[in-house]
Backbone as a ProteinNet text record, in pm:
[ID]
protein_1_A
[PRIMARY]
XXXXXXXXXXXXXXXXXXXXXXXXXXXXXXXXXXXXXXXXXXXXXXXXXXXXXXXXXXXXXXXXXXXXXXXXXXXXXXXXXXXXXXX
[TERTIARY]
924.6	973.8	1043.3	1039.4	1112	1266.7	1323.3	1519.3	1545.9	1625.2	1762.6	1881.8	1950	2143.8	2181.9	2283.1	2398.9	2539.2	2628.5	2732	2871.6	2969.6	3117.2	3187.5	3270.1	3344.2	3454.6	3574.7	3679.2	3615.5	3678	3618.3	3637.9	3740.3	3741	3647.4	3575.8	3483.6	3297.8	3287.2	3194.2	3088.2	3182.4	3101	3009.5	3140.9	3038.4	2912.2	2950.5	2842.7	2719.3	2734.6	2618.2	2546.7	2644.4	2523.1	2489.6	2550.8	2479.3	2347.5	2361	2217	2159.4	2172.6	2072.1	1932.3	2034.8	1942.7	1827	1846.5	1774.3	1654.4	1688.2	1662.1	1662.6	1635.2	1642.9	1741.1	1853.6	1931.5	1897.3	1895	1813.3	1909.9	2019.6	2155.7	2290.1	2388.3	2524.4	2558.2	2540.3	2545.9	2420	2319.4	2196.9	2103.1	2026.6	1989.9	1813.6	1697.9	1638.3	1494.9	1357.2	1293.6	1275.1	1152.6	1105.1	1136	1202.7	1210.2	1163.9	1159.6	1148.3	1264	1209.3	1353.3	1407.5	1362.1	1474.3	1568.4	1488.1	1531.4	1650.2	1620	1755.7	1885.8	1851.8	1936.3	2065.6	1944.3	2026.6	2134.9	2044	2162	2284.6	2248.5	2334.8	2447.1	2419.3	2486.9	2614	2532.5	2608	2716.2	2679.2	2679.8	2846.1	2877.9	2973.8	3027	3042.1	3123.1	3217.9	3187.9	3266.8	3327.8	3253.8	3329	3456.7	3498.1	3631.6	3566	3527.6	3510.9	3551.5	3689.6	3811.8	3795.7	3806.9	3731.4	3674.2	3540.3	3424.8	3285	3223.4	3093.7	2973.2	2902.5	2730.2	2618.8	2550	2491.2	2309.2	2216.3	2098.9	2003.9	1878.4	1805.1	1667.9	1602.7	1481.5	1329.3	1213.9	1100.7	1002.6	933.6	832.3	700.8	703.5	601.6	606.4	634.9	677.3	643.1	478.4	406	476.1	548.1	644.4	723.2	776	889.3	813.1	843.9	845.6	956.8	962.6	1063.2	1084.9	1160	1097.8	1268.7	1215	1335.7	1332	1480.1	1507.5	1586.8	1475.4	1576	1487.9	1579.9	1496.9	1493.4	1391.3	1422.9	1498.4	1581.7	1674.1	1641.8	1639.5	1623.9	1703.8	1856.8	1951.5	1903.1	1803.4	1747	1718.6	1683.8	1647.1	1722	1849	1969.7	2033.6	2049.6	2115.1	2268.9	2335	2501.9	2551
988.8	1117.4	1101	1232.3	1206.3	1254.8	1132.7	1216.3	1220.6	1323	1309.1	1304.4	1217.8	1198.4	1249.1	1333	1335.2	1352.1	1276	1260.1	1307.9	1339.4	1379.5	1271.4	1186.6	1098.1	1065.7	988.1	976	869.2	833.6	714.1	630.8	575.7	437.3	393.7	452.4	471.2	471.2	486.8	545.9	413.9	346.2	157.4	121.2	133.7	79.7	148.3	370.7	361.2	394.3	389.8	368.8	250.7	81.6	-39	-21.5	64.7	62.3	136	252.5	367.6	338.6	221.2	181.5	105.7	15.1	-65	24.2	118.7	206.8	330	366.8	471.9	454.2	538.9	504.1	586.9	595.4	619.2	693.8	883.1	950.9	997.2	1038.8	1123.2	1032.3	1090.7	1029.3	1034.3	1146.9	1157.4	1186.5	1084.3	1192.5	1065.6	1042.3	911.3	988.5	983.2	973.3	868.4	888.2	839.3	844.1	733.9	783.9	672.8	715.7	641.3	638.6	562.3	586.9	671	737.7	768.5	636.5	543.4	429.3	398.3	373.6	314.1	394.2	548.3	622.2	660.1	640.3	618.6	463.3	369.5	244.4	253.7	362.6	382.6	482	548.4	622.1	559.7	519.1	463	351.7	282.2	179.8	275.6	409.5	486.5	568.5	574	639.3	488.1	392.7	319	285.3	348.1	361.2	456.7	566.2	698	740.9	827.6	889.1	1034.4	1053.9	1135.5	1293.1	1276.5	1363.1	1391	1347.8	1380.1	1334.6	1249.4	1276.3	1383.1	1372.2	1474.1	1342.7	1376.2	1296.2	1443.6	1503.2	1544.3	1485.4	1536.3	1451.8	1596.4	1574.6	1619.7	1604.2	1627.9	1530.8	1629.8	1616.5	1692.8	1606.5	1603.4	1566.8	1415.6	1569.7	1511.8	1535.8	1461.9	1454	1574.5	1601.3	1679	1833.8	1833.3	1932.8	2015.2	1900.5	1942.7	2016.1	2062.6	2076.4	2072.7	1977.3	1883.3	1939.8	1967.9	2072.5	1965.1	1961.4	1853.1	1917.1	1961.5	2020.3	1920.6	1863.8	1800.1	1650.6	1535.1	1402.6	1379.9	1277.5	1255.6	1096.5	1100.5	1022	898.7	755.1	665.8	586	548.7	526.6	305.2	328.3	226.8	123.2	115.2	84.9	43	75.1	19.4	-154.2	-184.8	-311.1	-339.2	-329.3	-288.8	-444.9
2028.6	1985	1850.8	1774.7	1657.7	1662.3	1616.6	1624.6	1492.5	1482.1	1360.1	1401	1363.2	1414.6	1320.9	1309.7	1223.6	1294.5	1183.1	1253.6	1171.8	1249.1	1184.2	1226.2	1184.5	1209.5	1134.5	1180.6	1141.6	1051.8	916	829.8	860.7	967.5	1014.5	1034.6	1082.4	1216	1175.7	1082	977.1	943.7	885.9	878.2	952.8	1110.1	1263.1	1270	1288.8	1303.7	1247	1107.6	992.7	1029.5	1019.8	1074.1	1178.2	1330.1	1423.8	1422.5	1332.1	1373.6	1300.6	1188.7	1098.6	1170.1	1260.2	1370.2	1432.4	1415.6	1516.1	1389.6	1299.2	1253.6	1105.6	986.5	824.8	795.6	749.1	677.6	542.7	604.9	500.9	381.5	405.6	416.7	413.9	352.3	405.8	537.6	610	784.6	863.6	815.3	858.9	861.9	988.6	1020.3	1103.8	1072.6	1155	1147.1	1281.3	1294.4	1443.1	1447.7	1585.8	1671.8	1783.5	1870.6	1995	2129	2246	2317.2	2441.8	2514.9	2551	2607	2615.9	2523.2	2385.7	2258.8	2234.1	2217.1	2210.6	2286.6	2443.9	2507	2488.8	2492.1	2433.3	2278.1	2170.7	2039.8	2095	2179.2	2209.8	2303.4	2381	2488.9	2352.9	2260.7	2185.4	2098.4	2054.3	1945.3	2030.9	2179	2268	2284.7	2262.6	2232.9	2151.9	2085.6	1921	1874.1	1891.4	1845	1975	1934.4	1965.2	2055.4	2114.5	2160.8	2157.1	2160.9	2176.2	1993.9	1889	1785.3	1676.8	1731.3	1659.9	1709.5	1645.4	1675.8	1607.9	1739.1	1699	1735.6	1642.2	1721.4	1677.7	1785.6	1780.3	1795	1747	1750.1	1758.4	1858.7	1891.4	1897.7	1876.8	1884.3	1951.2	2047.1	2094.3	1999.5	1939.7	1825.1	1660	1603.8	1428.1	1384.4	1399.3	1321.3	1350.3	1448.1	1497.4	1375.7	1302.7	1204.2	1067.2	1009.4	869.7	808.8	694.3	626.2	487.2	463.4	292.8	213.7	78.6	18.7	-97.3	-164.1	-299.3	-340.1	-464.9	-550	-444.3	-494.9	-478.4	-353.2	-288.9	-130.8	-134.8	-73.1	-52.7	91.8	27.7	177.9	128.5	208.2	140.9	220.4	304.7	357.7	256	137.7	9.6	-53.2	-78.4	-139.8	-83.3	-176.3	-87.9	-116.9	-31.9	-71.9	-107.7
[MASK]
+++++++++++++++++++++++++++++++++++++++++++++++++++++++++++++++++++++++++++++++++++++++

């Protein structure tokens, strides 16, 4: 299935889970992570991803479609894969 994460987080917090959802997904966005995963696969980022955050207040939210061809993706201005960079 195809997901997109995006996330609100305290900046502490932000580091962890950028390298964690990187493991999992491309890094399109400053808060904005997707690609295709399994339901296992995403349960496992997720499950790692509620380890970390704050519950009480951060926000993850996810968004998932069946099948890619599902989406239409429209981009103003450059497309961004922050995957590419090497820090």
């Amino acid at each position: 299935m195809y997901v997109i994460i995006t996330y609100d987080i305290s900046e502490k917090k932000v580091s962890a889970v950028n390298k964690l959802l990187k493991k999992y997904l491309t890094w399109t966005q400053n808060s904005v992570f997707e690609g295709n995963l399994s339901v296992g696969v995403l349960k496992k980022c997720l499950m790692e991803v509620s380890r970390v955050i704050d519950k009480e207040k951060d926000s993850i939210y996810i968004f998932s479609v069946e099948r890619e061809q599902n989406i239409k993706k429209e981009i103003i201005g450059i497309e961004k894969n922050y995957d590419d960079i090497i820090l």
